[in-house]
Amino acid sequence: MKLLAARRRHPMALVVLLLVGLLMTGGAYAVFTTNSTASAEEYTAQDVEEGEKLFVTNCATCHGMNAEGTENGPGLVGVGAAAVDFQVGTGRMPLQMSGPQAQVKTPQFSEEQISQMSAYVASLGPGPAVPEDEYLDASQGDPAAGGGLFRTNCAMCHNVVGSGGALTRGKYAPNLSEVSEKHLYEAMQTGPQNMPIFNDANLTPEQKRDVIAYVREVSEQPSAGGAKLGSLGPVAEGLFIWFFGLAAVIGITVWLSARSK
Amino acid sequence: MSTAPATTAVGKAAQFTESRVGASKMVKEFGRKIFPSHWSFMLGEVALYTFIILILTGTFLTFWFKPAMGELHYEGPYIPLKGVEMSEAYASTLAISFEIRGGLFIRQMHHWAALLFMAAVSIHALRIFFTGAFRRPREINWLIGIALIALGMGAGFTGYSLPDDLLSGNGLRIIDGLLKGIPLVGTYVSFFLFGGEFPGIDIVSRLYSLHIMIVPALLIAAIGVHLMFVVIHKHTQWPGAGHTEKNVVGEPVLPTFAAKGGGFFFMIFGLLALISGFFTINPVWNYGPYDPSPVSAGTQPDWYIGWMDGFLRIIPGWTEFYIFGWPISFNIFSALLIAALLFGAMAAWPFVEAWVTKDHREHHILDRPRNNPTRTAFGMAAVVWYAVMWAAASGDLMAVFFHMSLNDMIYIFRFLFFAGPIIAYIVTKRICLGLQRKDREIILHGYESGEIIRLPHGEYQERHKVHTDHEVWALSSFESPEYVPAEPDPDGKISKWERRRAAISKFFYEDRVAPVTKDELDAAHHDHGDHGVDAGSHSGGELPRGH
Amino acid sequence: MTSKQHTAEHGSQLEQVNGFTNPGIPEHKPRVTDSSPAAERMAERQIAGWFILSMIGTLWFIVSYFLFPIEDGSMGSIRLQNAMLGLGATLALFSIGVGIVLWAKTLITDVEVVESRHDIAGSEEDQAIALEIINQAKEESGIARRPLLRNTLIAAVAIAPLPALLVFRDLGPLPGDSLFKTLWGPGVRLVQDPGMVPHEDRYIRAEDVTIGSAFHVIPEKMYESEHPLNEKAKAAVLLMRIDPQELNTDPAKEDWGVDGIVAYSKICTHVGCPVALYEHQTHHLLCPCHQSTFDVTNHCAVIFGPAKRPLPQLPIAVDDEGYLVAQRDFVDPVGPTFWEINTRETSEQ
């Protein structure tokens, strides 16, 4: 708190304000999406070159020869390595078919190839990098703090324990229990599809790690009460009581009132 | 009573009670009461037994639950909530789940029993409706039954809201919005319920006194009267050989019915124990404490409130409008209107049916649902209407599950809200009439025996066998309601209401399959020879319609 | 047949319907256990077996209570205990039930018994006696003869419950103007919503809100207010930044955002669920409870679902330290539509 208060009265505040004004009037899209402190790896020139080859053969049809974007796909200048790593690493890209949103499937490329493509896209303009390992270690995160953040920022789409949920017009927020730490982090950082972007000012890398710790904790801990029924809440419970509970009860009544031989 | 002094311990105890409360009179009165045996007659018992289980498990929970909304920081064993701010109510629910041995088991049994209670109450009510058991003299008991459904919903909702977790808090938020949307008095009702602004600090303790005292007391009173009436009226019975309007055929309370009923209680209890031991219900620890800002995807009420929630999803926004600047928010408070409509229609049905059919006699023999096609069709229309709203409450989950658009789901439900009941009415009525025709065939021409015979001229036919008198009686001893035209009153005039009644009667009973009469059966047997074997083929032919 | 004929038949105990005669209760068919002593002994042993199984279940429950303790913080230990107690209780209870029912089904006689129904109404004699008692009571009390006593009693009893209603008056304060006011006001900083995890206020700079971001926001110092949750239930806000070119701004609200950064109430105008599902490509806000959908580019107008009013916008600005602040409180009331919604003093607006 003291630190914040001090910053507010800092002489640099004026400079910051000026900068803010400049940035706003500039409307520099790419600069706004750049906001990452947790950069992981340095790419070599060769990575970039290999990545470009992969990009041209696999991605350029939709995203343009220079990743400038076409009618069929957004421009990728400034989306950063994290976005590529997420989209290609979870198999969402290359897109298999058009639809409300890209589907998860088995990745088509090796780790190395994904890294090379990431390197190429990262070279086009500054953007979020692939996160560092220290922010992906769920054991270092605080699941309770992460739970608070998760409920506020994530649960309305993904459900309180990350079971997923519906969005408008056929889109949906996926189940998170099987998503890797790295992809969880990258999703928060880059806001894939319609997911909002949670930049480092919104959720710091440490907070993202807390969120990851929470997701890991609730998806891995044994369910205290028995079978989870999908963790979908009262609908699943209602279906269960009608189709199992009441069905069993009726079975008993039939047996009970049947005449024995 | 002056009998010889008892010698055994049991005998002494019996004599002790006899001389003080006259227990023998009760045994004499109730000991040999007769209950007909049929599986569908046991659904009400399920409701009674689950209610008893609810009281047993609920009492256990009260010993640890703290109905208070004071804030504290959680220091219990559940790691993902360590240090989180929450109310005492939520913290004590977590303690029951994680720190009291067997607490989670009892909590789950309480909640599962509540869901089963409402399910049992519902299908019990449907059984009563579809068999016409609500007819005279049982109309009042039907009304009490409807009150029991409403009370059950109240008991369930107040309980659902107690843990003060994110799910139940958002449920209360919806109730708050629903109340505020009521014209004229809405904000006052909301402020009086919540003790001021939502969520306040009073609601949990208020719901608690409703949940553990007032609503259960009303339930117990209503159940008591409900059962007393069953004793007064004696149970209904299915049509069958030896069953008449003047008798009841079945098992005596002592020993058979008591044994089966008691055994059934333990089996229901055991079934709930099985479910509670192996299936999670309402894992409150997942939801976190109530906080007005977050919400979880897939936020739904328990199943029996779902239909009202579903209605709130399918009603479009344009139903809110202003008259001289005062808002009329049908998109909000009409969930209450729809509940009033459904309960009102259920309550009115016995009286409407008696008025339309001019049948004010006592009925103790049940209708097979097919034998009253119009009633059954109306019932199915109501069931489908309810089910559409109910399904709409899980439209978001269905959309994800079936990879459909959430919006399309709602459009479909909006369409089905109107079309579903109509389709259900038409289809059910046709099915019932078809089944009645089938029954006629079976009686008139026997049933397919599976034996193939060869006739002298070489034709192969399946032997049809006729039924015994007992079977024929069970299938054909029913009265089929029919169109009663407008009748003049003593002054010779036909009143406006009588004309309306006749119009409704025509709509209800114009399409009708008359039951087989003895004369028809005799004629059919005569056609095919007198040996009780119908070896001839037969054509469906036109069945007599009305008169 | 006519309905009148039905009535006639009804009177004759339904012994004849549609010309058929009620054939009477079918002959009782004996069960195996009725005729075979061996089968009877078998059934007896079987039933006793169920009762013994129940006792084993009860013992198992007791043993499990101690054998499977709850280890602090271990979900697995609770799951195990819950399942083992459940198993014991299931065996204990269900087996008793099966045993008794089998007993009833196989050993207790299943000969059907007939009981006559009697008129529900009392006999004419009983009715006459009842009437006489009531008349006598009427006479002895003089309730009919003394209208003054009767009427004043009725009036007294009728109004006696009024105090009982009155004492419920303090169930809650009257709404007053509380539904029009939130903690937002000129210069109140926007801070990040910490959930229920205690946290110091984190202010938000305009440049922190990048395009595509969504911040869940509450007013500063909210947790120092008397009833933080009551305040939060009205003041929760979602902050988003959209490319200004995509925003269709109402000229009257032109300066309510900060270069594409806009703040809207999270409280649904339908029944008050938090509307927080922000799709950053379509700019739609979806309510997870009843699926009302709001278009952020169009001042959160409703484009689908049961809500009618747009989500109220919070006018925001940047203060001299670069932090986002409210310009003033919401102009439109937040949350569900309520009866007095248009009664706000015009001077306030």
PDB file of C-alpha atoms in Angstrom, chain A residues 8, chain C residues 182-191 201 203-204 218-221 314-330:
ATOM      1  CA  ARG A   8       0.995   8.017  -7.030  1.00  0.00           C
TER       2      ARG A   8
ATOM      3  CA  THR C 182     -23.945   3.287  -5.148  1.00  0.00           C
ATOM      4  CA  LEU C 183     -20.499   3.959  -3.761  1.00  0.00           C
ATOM      5  CA  TRP C 184     -19.437   5.439  -7.084  1.00  0.00           C
ATOM      6  CA  GLY C 185     -19.067   9.205  -7.180  1.00  0.00           C
ATOM      7  CA  PRO C 186     -16.859  11.894  -8.614  1.00  0.00           C
ATOM      8  CA  GLY C 187     -13.204  10.904  -8.372  1.00  0.00           C
ATOM      9  CA  VAL C 188     -13.770   7.471  -6.819  1.00  0.00           C
ATOM     10  CA  ARG C 189     -11.011   5.270  -8.140  1.00  0.00           C
ATOM     11  CA  LEU C 190     -11.663   1.986  -9.843  1.00  0.00           C
ATOM     12  CA  VAL C 191      -9.931  -0.904  -8.102  1.00  0.00           C
ATOM     13  CA  ASP C 201      -6.937  -1.841  -3.230  1.00  0.00           C
ATOM     14  CA  TYR C 203      -5.860   0.882  -8.715  1.00  0.00           C
ATOM     15  CA  ILE C 204      -6.044   0.640 -12.465  1.00  0.00           C
ATOM     16  CA  ILE C 218     -15.234  -2.281  -7.490  1.00  0.00           C
ATOM     17  CA  PRO C 219     -15.032   1.221  -5.977  1.00  0.00           C
ATOM     18  CA  GLU C 220     -11.986   2.013  -3.833  1.00  0.00           C
ATOM     19  CA  LYS C 221     -12.303   1.625  -0.069  1.00  0.00           C
ATOM     20  CA  LEU C 314     -20.396   4.191 -15.370  1.00  0.00           C
ATOM     21  CA  PRO C 315     -18.893   7.431 -16.690  1.00  0.00           C
ATOM     22  CA  ILE C 316     -15.142   7.239 -16.155  1.00  0.00           C
ATOM     23  CA  ALA C 317     -12.109   9.496 -16.558  1.00  0.00           C
ATOM     24  CA  VAL C 318      -8.413   9.495 -15.725  1.00  0.00           C
ATOM     25  CA  ASP C 319      -7.335  11.417 -12.647  1.00  0.00           C
ATOM     26  CA  ASP C 320      -4.204  13.526 -12.462  1.00  0.00           C
ATOM     27  CA  GLU C 321      -2.174  10.535 -11.324  1.00  0.00           C
ATOM     28  CA  GLY C 322      -3.162   8.435 -14.309  1.00  0.00           C
ATOM     29  CA  TYR C 323      -5.649   6.208 -12.541  1.00  0.00           C
ATOM     30  CA  LEU C 324      -9.124   5.487 -13.736  1.00  0.00           C
ATOM     31  CA  VAL C 325     -11.833   7.164 -11.672  1.00  0.00           C
ATOM     32  CA  ALA C 326     -15.588   7.506 -11.867  1.00  0.00           C
ATOM     33  CA  GLN C 327     -16.885  10.835 -13.116  1.00  0.00           C
ATOM     34  CA  ARG C 328     -19.995  10.439 -11.014  1.00  0.00           C
ATOM     35  CA  ASP C 329     -22.410   7.729  -9.846  1.00  0.00           C
ATOM     36  CA  PHE C 330     -24.440   5.714 -12.346  1.00  0.00           C
TER      37      PHE C 330
END
